[in-house]
PDB file of C-alpha atoms and ligand atoms in Angstrom:
ATOM      1  CA  MET A   1      67.506  48.975 108.198  1.00 52.00           C
ATOM      2  CA  GLU A   2      67.499  45.192 107.380  1.00 56.00           C
ATOM      3  CA  ALA A   3      64.496  44.417 105.186  1.00 65.00           C
ATOM      4  CA  ASP A   4      63.918  40.689 105.660  1.00 94.00           C
ATOM      5  CA  VAL A   5      63.463  40.505 109.449  1.00 98.00           C
ATOM      6  CA  THR A   6      60.864  37.853 110.610  1.00 98.00           C
ATOM      7  CA  LEU A   7      59.578  36.428 113.968  1.00 98.00           C
ATOM      8  CA  ILE A   8      59.440  32.694 114.014  1.00 98.00           C
ATOM      9  CA  PRO A   9      58.169  30.325 116.700  1.00 97.00           C
ATOM     10  CA  PHE A  10      60.580  29.518 119.522  1.00 97.00           C
ATOM     11  CA  SER A  11      61.019  25.805 120.067  1.00 91.00           C
ATOM     12  CA  SER A  12      62.443  24.199 123.150  1.00 85.00           C
ATOM     13  CA  THR A  13      65.569  23.048 121.239  1.00 89.00           C
ATOM     14  CA  GLU A  14      66.536  26.722 121.017  1.00 93.00           C
ATOM     15  CA  VAL A  15      67.109  26.975 124.750  1.00 95.00           C
ATOM     16  CA  THR A  16      70.765  26.197 124.241  1.00 96.00           C
ATOM     17  CA  LEU A  17      71.114  29.143 121.848  1.00 97.00           C
ATOM     18  CA  LEU A  18      69.367  31.432 124.188  1.00 98.00           C
ATOM     19  CA  ARG A  19      71.797  30.365 126.985  1.00 97.00           C
ATOM     20  CA  ARG A  20      74.696  31.124 124.852  1.00 97.00           C
ATOM     21  CA  TRP A  21      73.396  34.555 124.003  1.00 98.00           C
ATOM     22  CA  LEU A  22      72.566  35.438 127.583  1.00 98.00           C
ATOM     23  CA  VAL A  23      76.207  34.972 128.595  1.00 97.00           C
ATOM     24  CA  THR A  24      77.579  36.922 125.530  1.00 98.00           C
ATOM     25  CA  PRO A  25      79.042  40.132 127.089  1.00 97.00           C
ATOM     26  CA  HIS A  26      76.888  42.602 125.109  1.00 98.00           C
ATOM     27  CA  VAL A  27      73.779  40.879 126.420  1.00 98.00           C
ATOM     28  CA  ALA A  28      74.847  39.653 129.875  1.00 97.00           C
ATOM     29  CA  ALA A  29      75.587  43.333 130.776  1.00 95.00           C
ATOM     30  CA  TRP A  30      71.796  43.810 130.991  1.00 95.00           C
ATOM     31  CA  TYR A  31      70.552  40.342 131.950  1.00 94.00           C
ATOM     32  CA  PRO A  32      71.806  39.591 135.496  1.00 90.00           C
ATOM     33  CA  ASP A  33      69.735  36.437 135.904  1.00 91.00           C
ATOM     34  CA  PRO A  34      70.140  34.276 132.708  1.00 95.00           C
ATOM     35  CA  GLU A  35      68.600  31.134 134.330  1.00 95.00           C
ATOM     36  CA  ASP A  36      65.432  32.933 135.046  1.00 94.00           C
ATOM     37  CA  HIS A  37      65.062  33.772 131.362  1.00 96.00           C
ATOM     38  CA  ILE A  38      65.970  30.340 130.197  1.00 97.00           C
ATOM     39  CA  GLU A  39      63.359  28.744 132.525  1.00 96.00           C
ATOM     40  CA  TRP A  40      60.785  31.196 131.351  1.00 97.00           C
ATOM     41  CA  ALA A  41      61.578  30.527 127.681  1.00 97.00           C
ATOM     42  CA  ALA A  42      61.291  26.701 128.300  1.00 96.00           C
ATOM     43  CA  ASN A  43      57.907  27.037 130.071  1.00 95.00           C
ATOM     44  CA  PRO A  44      56.312  30.500 129.547  1.00 96.00           C
ATOM     45  CA  PRO A  45      53.586  31.374 132.141  1.00 95.00           C
ATOM     46  CA  LEU A  46      50.042  31.941 131.177  1.00 94.00           C
ATOM     47  CA  GLY A  47      49.724  35.086 129.093  1.00 93.00           C
ATOM     48  CA  GLY A  48      53.347  34.906 127.997  1.00 96.00           C
ATOM     49  CA  ASP A  49      55.048  33.889 124.688  1.00 97.00           C
ATOM     50  CA  ARG A  50      58.316  34.299 122.819  1.00 98.00           C
ATOM     51  CA  ALA A  51      59.694  34.232 119.387  1.00 98.00           C
ATOM     52  CA  LEU A  52      62.989  34.085 117.591  1.00 98.00           C
ATOM     53  CA  ILE A  53      64.165  36.974 115.362  1.00 98.00           C
ATOM     54  CA  THR A  54      65.594  35.961 112.051  1.00 98.00           C
ATOM     55  CA  VAL A  55      67.272  38.090 109.295  1.00 97.00           C
ATOM     56  CA  GLY A  56      67.935  36.601 105.951  1.00 95.00           C
ATOM     57  CA  GLY A  57      66.842  33.267 107.330  1.00 93.00           C
ATOM     58  CA  GLN A  58      69.422  33.328 110.196  1.00 96.00           C
ATOM     59  CA  ILE A  59      68.318  33.194 113.742  1.00 97.00           C
ATOM     60  CA  VAL A  60      69.836  36.227 115.467  1.00 98.00           C
ATOM     61  CA  GLY A  61      67.776  37.141 118.494  1.00 98.00           C
ATOM     62  CA  TYR A  62      64.981  36.583 120.885  1.00 98.00           C
ATOM     63  CA  VAL A  63      61.904  38.461 122.015  1.00 98.00           C
ATOM     64  CA  ARG A  64      59.452  37.615 124.784  1.00 98.00           C
ATOM     65  CA  TRP A  65      56.255  39.250 125.995  1.00 98.00           C
ATOM     66  CA  GLN A  66      53.965  38.965 128.839  1.00 97.00           C
ATOM     67  CA  ALA A  67      50.547  40.328 129.748  1.00 95.00           C
ATOM     68  CA  VAL A  68      51.014  41.934 133.125  1.00 92.00           C
ATOM     69  CA  SER A  69      48.586  41.409 135.982  1.00 90.00           C
ATOM     70  CA  ARG A  70      47.177  44.303 138.016  1.00 91.00           C
ATOM     71  CA  GLU A  71      48.810  42.827 141.033  1.00 92.00           C
ATOM     72  CA  ILE A  72      52.336  42.934 139.601  1.00 87.00           C
ATOM     73  CA  LEU A  73      51.831  46.423 138.148  1.00 88.00           C
ATOM     74  CA  ASP A  74      50.659  47.791 141.521  1.00 89.00           C
ATOM     75  CA  SER A  75      53.457  45.900 143.398  1.00 86.00           C
ATOM     76  CA  VAL A  76      56.147  47.719 141.466  1.00 80.00           C
ATOM     77  CA  GLY A  77      54.234  51.050 141.854  1.00 83.00           C
ATOM     78  CA  LEU A  78      53.084  51.184 138.109  1.00 85.00           C
ATOM     79  CA  HIS A  79      49.618  52.231 139.040  1.00 89.00           C
ATOM     80  CA  GLU A  80      48.975  54.373 135.930  1.00 87.00           C
ATOM     81  CA  ILE A  81      49.723  51.373 133.541  1.00 91.00           C
ATOM     82  CA  PRO A  82      46.351  49.915 132.163  1.00 92.00           C
ATOM     83  CA  THR A  83      45.383  46.351 132.942  1.00 90.00           C
ATOM     84  CA  GLY A  84      46.138  44.113 129.933  1.00 89.00           C
ATOM     85  CA  SER A  85      49.246  45.910 129.026  1.00 95.00           C
ATOM     86  CA  VAL A  86      52.077  43.753 127.689  1.00 97.00           C
ATOM     87  CA  ASP A  87      55.696  43.757 128.889  1.00 96.00           C
ATOM     88  CA  VAL A  88      58.390  43.082 126.263  1.00 98.00           C
ATOM     89  CA  ASP A  89      61.968  41.996 126.485  1.00 97.00           C
ATOM     90  CA  ILE A  90      64.254  41.791 123.450  1.00 98.00           C
ATOM     91  CA  LEU A  91      67.893  40.937 122.674  1.00 98.00           C
ATOM     92  CA  ILE A  92      69.844  40.492 119.511  1.00 98.00           C
ATOM     93  CA  GLY A  93      72.115  37.694 120.541  1.00 98.00           C
ATOM     94  CA  GLU A  94      74.649  37.479 117.644  1.00 98.00           C
ATOM     95  CA  PRO A  95      77.103  40.385 118.182  1.00 97.00           C
ATOM     96  CA  GLU A  96      77.602  41.102 114.535  1.00 97.00           C
ATOM     97  CA  PHE A  97      73.903  41.739 114.018  1.00 98.00           C
ATOM     98  CA  VAL A  98      73.640  44.413 116.772  1.00 98.00           C
ATOM     99  CA  GLY A  99      73.205  48.084 115.548  1.00 98.00           C
ATOM    100  CA  ARG A 100      71.781  47.133 112.186  1.00 97.00           C
ATOM    101  CA  GLY A 101      68.194  48.079 112.921  1.00 97.00           C
ATOM    102  CA  ILE A 102      67.053  44.503 113.441  1.00 98.00           C
ATOM    103  CA  GLY A 103      65.800  45.169 117.042  1.00 98.00           C
ATOM    104  CA  PRO A 104      63.423  48.047 115.911  1.00 98.00           C
ATOM    105  CA  LYS A 105      62.167  46.061 113.000  1.00 98.00           C
ATOM    106  CA  ALA A 106      61.353  43.064 115.148  1.00 98.00           C
ATOM    107  CA  LEU A 107      59.580  45.321 117.603  1.00 98.00           C
ATOM    108  CA  LEU A 108      57.526  46.775 114.652  1.00 98.00           C
ATOM    109  CA  LEU A 109      56.443  43.250 113.758  1.00 98.00           C
ATOM    110  CA  LEU A 110      55.404  42.490 117.277  1.00 98.00           C
ATOM    111  CA  LEU A 111      53.540  45.846 117.650  1.00 98.00           C
ATOM    112  CA  SER A 112      51.615  44.986 114.481  1.00 97.00           C
ATOM    113  CA  GLN A 113      50.625  41.691 115.910  1.00 97.00           C
ATOM    114  CA  PHE A 114      49.395  43.311 119.170  1.00 96.00           C
ATOM    115  CA  ARG A 115      47.563  45.967 117.127  1.00 95.00           C
ATOM    116  CA  GLN A 116      45.613  43.256 115.282  1.00 94.00           C
ATOM    117  CA  ARG A 117      44.697  41.603 118.680  1.00 90.00           C
ATOM    118  CA  ARG A 118      42.959  44.772 119.746  1.00 88.00           C
ATOM    119  CA  ASP A 119      43.111  43.839 123.394  1.00 89.00           C
ATOM    120  CA  VAL A 120      46.561  45.366 124.301  1.00 94.00           C
ATOM    121  CA  PRO A 121      46.211  48.992 125.347  1.00 93.00           C
ATOM    122  CA  LEU A 122      49.761  49.594 125.883  1.00 95.00           C
ATOM    123  CA  VAL A 123      53.222  47.945 125.388  1.00 97.00           C
ATOM    124  CA  GLY A 124      56.004  48.471 127.935  1.00 96.00           C
ATOM    125  CA  LEU A 125      59.796  47.917 127.736  1.00 97.00           C
ATOM    126  CA  THR A 126      62.036  48.312 130.798  1.00 95.00           C
ATOM    127  CA  THR A 127      65.620  49.280 130.130  1.00 97.00           C
ATOM    128  CA  SER A 128      68.509  50.320 132.352  1.00 97.00           C
ATOM    129  CA  VAL A 129      69.041  54.092 132.432  1.00 98.00           C
ATOM    130  CA  GLN A 130      72.581  53.172 131.239  1.00 97.00           C
ATOM    131  CA  ASN A 131      71.451  51.152 128.239  1.00 98.00           C
ATOM    132  CA  LEU A 132      71.663  53.944 125.677  1.00 98.00           C
ATOM    133  CA  PHE A 133      71.665  51.624 122.659  1.00 97.00           C
ATOM    134  CA  ALA A 134      68.355  50.149 123.758  1.00 98.00           C
ATOM    135  CA  GLN A 135      66.787  53.497 124.461  1.00 98.00           C
ATOM    136  CA  ARG A 136      67.708  54.730 121.042  1.00 98.00           C
ATOM    137  CA  ALA A 137      66.374  51.552 119.354  1.00 98.00           C
ATOM    138  CA  TYR A 138      62.947  51.781 121.288  1.00 98.00           C
ATOM    139  CA  THR A 139      62.610  55.560 120.644  1.00 98.00           C
ATOM    140  CA  LYS A 140      62.902  54.867 116.809  1.00 97.00           C
ATOM    141  CA  VAL A 141      59.933  52.559 117.005  1.00 97.00           C
ATOM    142  CA  GLY A 142      57.766  55.179 118.855  1.00 97.00           C
ATOM    143  CA  PHE A 143      58.314  54.175 122.480  1.00 98.00           C
ATOM    144  CA  ARG A 144      58.673  57.100 124.922  1.00 97.00           C
ATOM    145  CA  VAL A 145      59.986  57.277 128.497  1.00 97.00           C
ATOM    146  CA  LEU A 146      57.015  57.218 130.906  1.00 94.00           C
ATOM    147  CA  ARG A 147      58.960  57.336 134.027  1.00 92.00           C
ATOM    148  CA  GLU A 148      61.966  55.966 135.978  1.00 93.00           C
ATOM    149  CA  TYR A 149      61.617  53.166 138.500  1.00 89.00           C
ATOM    150  CA  SER A 150      63.739  50.516 140.053  1.00 88.00           C
ATOM    151  CA  PRO A 151      62.561  46.965 139.539  1.00 84.00           C
ATOM    152  CA  PRO A 152      64.225  44.674 142.151  1.00 83.00           C
ATOM    153  CA  GLY A 153      67.768  43.556 141.066  1.00 84.00           C
ATOM    154  CA  TYR A 154      67.893  45.892 137.956  1.00 86.00           C
ATOM    155  CA  GLY A 155      68.857  49.129 139.431  1.00 91.00           C
ATOM    156  CA  ARG A 156      67.510  52.462 137.977  1.00 96.00           C
ATOM    157  CA  CYS A 157      65.430  51.796 134.918  1.00 96.00           C
ATOM    158  CA  TYR A 158      63.281  53.668 132.431  1.00 96.00           C
ATOM    159  CA  LEU A 159      59.832  52.248 131.693  1.00 95.00           C
ATOM    160  CA  MET A 160      59.355  53.043 127.978  1.00 97.00           C
ATOM    161  CA  VAL A 161      55.796  52.698 126.651  1.00 97.00           C
ATOM    162  CA  TYR A 162      54.078  52.524 123.330  1.00 97.00           C
ATOM    163  CA  SER A 163      50.353  53.298 123.547  1.00 93.00           C
ATOM    164  CA  PHE A 164      47.957  52.204 120.707  1.00 89.00           C
ATOM    165  CA  ASN A 165      45.413  54.755 121.717  1.00 78.00           C
ATOM    166  CA  GLU A 166      47.766  57.582 120.612  1.00 64.00           C
ATOM    167  CA  ASP A 167      48.014  56.050 117.068  1.00 52.00           C
ATOM    168  CA  ALA A 168      45.040  57.909 115.585  1.00 42.00           C
TER     169      ALA A 168
HETATM  170  C1  LIG B 201      68.884  46.789 122.423  1.00 62.04           C
HETATM  171  C2  LIG B 201      68.817  46.089 121.085  1.00 62.04           C
HETATM  172  C3  LIG B 201      67.645  45.059 121.224  1.00 62.04           C
HETATM  173  C4  LIG B 201      68.553  47.128 119.993  1.00 62.04           C
HETATM  174  O1  LIG B 201      68.523  46.424 118.767  1.00 62.04           O
HETATM  175  P1  LIG B 201      69.408  46.895 117.510  1.00 62.04           P
HETATM  176  O2  LIG B 201      69.017  46.124 116.402  1.00 62.04           O
HETATM  177  O3  LIG B 201      70.836  46.787 117.947  1.00 62.04           O
HETATM  178  O4  LIG B 201      69.017  48.431 117.478  1.00 62.04           O
HETATM  179  P2  LIG B 201      69.548  49.435 116.431  1.00 62.04           P
HETATM  180  O5  LIG B 201      70.277  48.890 115.375  1.00 62.04           O
HETATM  181  O6  LIG B 201      68.476  50.484 116.154  1.00 62.04           O
HETATM  182  O7  LIG B 201      70.704  50.285 117.375  1.00 62.04           O
HETATM  183  C5  LIG B 201      70.289  51.071 118.335  1.00 62.04           C
HETATM  184  C6  LIG B 201      71.462  52.084 118.648  1.00 62.04           C
HETATM  185  O8  LIG B 201      72.530  51.488 119.230  1.00 62.04           O
HETATM  186  C7  LIG B 201      73.798  51.947 118.540  1.00 62.04           C
HETATM  187  N1  LIG B 201      74.518  50.750 118.602  1.00 62.04           N
HETATM  188  C8  LIG B 201      74.172  49.425 118.723  1.00 62.04           C
HETATM  189  N2  LIG B 201      75.163  48.605 118.714  1.00 62.04           N
HETATM  190  C9  LIG B 201      76.265  49.306 118.354  1.00 62.04           C
HETATM  191  C10 LIG B 201      77.516  48.942 118.225  1.00 62.04           C
HETATM  192  N3  LIG B 201      77.982  47.627 118.202  1.00 62.04           N
HETATM  193  N4  LIG B 201      78.392  49.963 117.846  1.00 62.04           N
HETATM  194  C11 LIG B 201      77.983  51.196 117.723  1.00 62.04           C
HETATM  195  N5  LIG B 201      76.758  51.608 117.974  1.00 62.04           N
HETATM  196  C12 LIG B 201      75.845  50.618 118.246  1.00 62.04           C
HETATM  197  C13 LIG B 201      73.417  52.494 117.307  1.00 62.04           C
HETATM  198  O9  LIG B 201      74.129  53.686 117.314  1.00 62.04           O
HETATM  199  C14 LIG B 201      71.908  52.697 117.353  1.00 62.04           C
HETATM  200  O10 LIG B 201      71.549  53.976 117.400  1.00 62.04           O
HETATM  201  P3  LIG B 201      71.417  54.887 116.107  1.00 62.04           P
HETATM  202  O11 LIG B 201      70.956  53.981 114.940  1.00 62.04           O
HETATM  203  O12 LIG B 201      70.440  55.989 116.454  1.00 62.04           O
HETATM  204  O13 LIG B 201      72.771  55.434 115.776  1.00 62.04           O
HETATM  205  C15 LIG B 201      70.176  45.296 120.734  1.00 62.04           C
HETATM  206  O14 LIG B 201      71.196  46.293 120.680  1.00 62.04           O
HETATM  207  C16 LIG B 201      70.505  44.343 121.901  1.00 62.04           C
HETATM  208  O15 LIG B 201      69.939  43.278 121.889  1.00 62.04           O
HETATM  209  N6  LIG B 201      71.463  44.636 122.740  1.00 62.04           N
HETATM  210  C17 LIG B 201      71.987  43.699 123.755  1.00 62.04           C
HETATM  211  C18 LIG B 201      70.859  43.325 124.778  1.00 62.04           C
HETATM  212  C19 LIG B 201      70.052  44.474 125.229  1.00 62.04           C
HETATM  213  O16 LIG B 201      70.477  45.485 125.555  1.00 62.04           O
HETATM  214  N7  LIG B 201      68.742  44.192 125.296  1.00 62.04           N
HETATM  215  C20 LIG B 201      67.782  45.113 125.767  1.00 62.04           C
HETATM  216  C21 LIG B 201      67.626  45.151 127.192  1.00 62.04           C
HETATM  217  S1  LIG B 201      66.443  46.301 127.633  1.00 62.04           S
END
């Protein structure tokens, strides 16, 4: 696993880089609506934020997170997810950096930030049932499949969760 992975603040000048990544085939396969992501990154909603993933000082990926409201959770049938939970999306945009353990390392950094905040009961990641690379990466970090659901436009997905309450 790469040792020197960091998360650094996302600045609006990085939108161009994110746009390039979102149309790169290994990412585009899982992100059907790139413009939505670009808009979100340029102006994150309340409760949302994002960061760039670096390794050895090079910017290689992107992660975003969003506190999910009770209304949204209920609207997609996720009644069992506690209020205050955070939804995360991640991508390693540079193809030559995929499969090198950078995604898991970036997620561990993010989880450690959430743990320190103490107001995040659970972190969720949604991934296509077909995205086996993502499922392997998330499982390594301690996420488990909670259930399958079908968010609009994404087909059959797994909701994978990491609960801080089970840390002890
Ligand atoms: C999903 C993602 C964030 C995982 O991060 P990562 O740093 O690649 O994670 P890992 O290095 O732990 O790789 C995960 C698994 O994918 C496999 N893998 C990934 N890329 C591979 C490649 N190019 N060739 C072969 N295997 C690969 C590895 O076998 C690895 O499993 P293993 O270590 O148990 O063998 C990253 O692959 C990615 O951004 N993919 C494209 C976008 C995407 O799918 N985003 C997630 C949407 S939910």
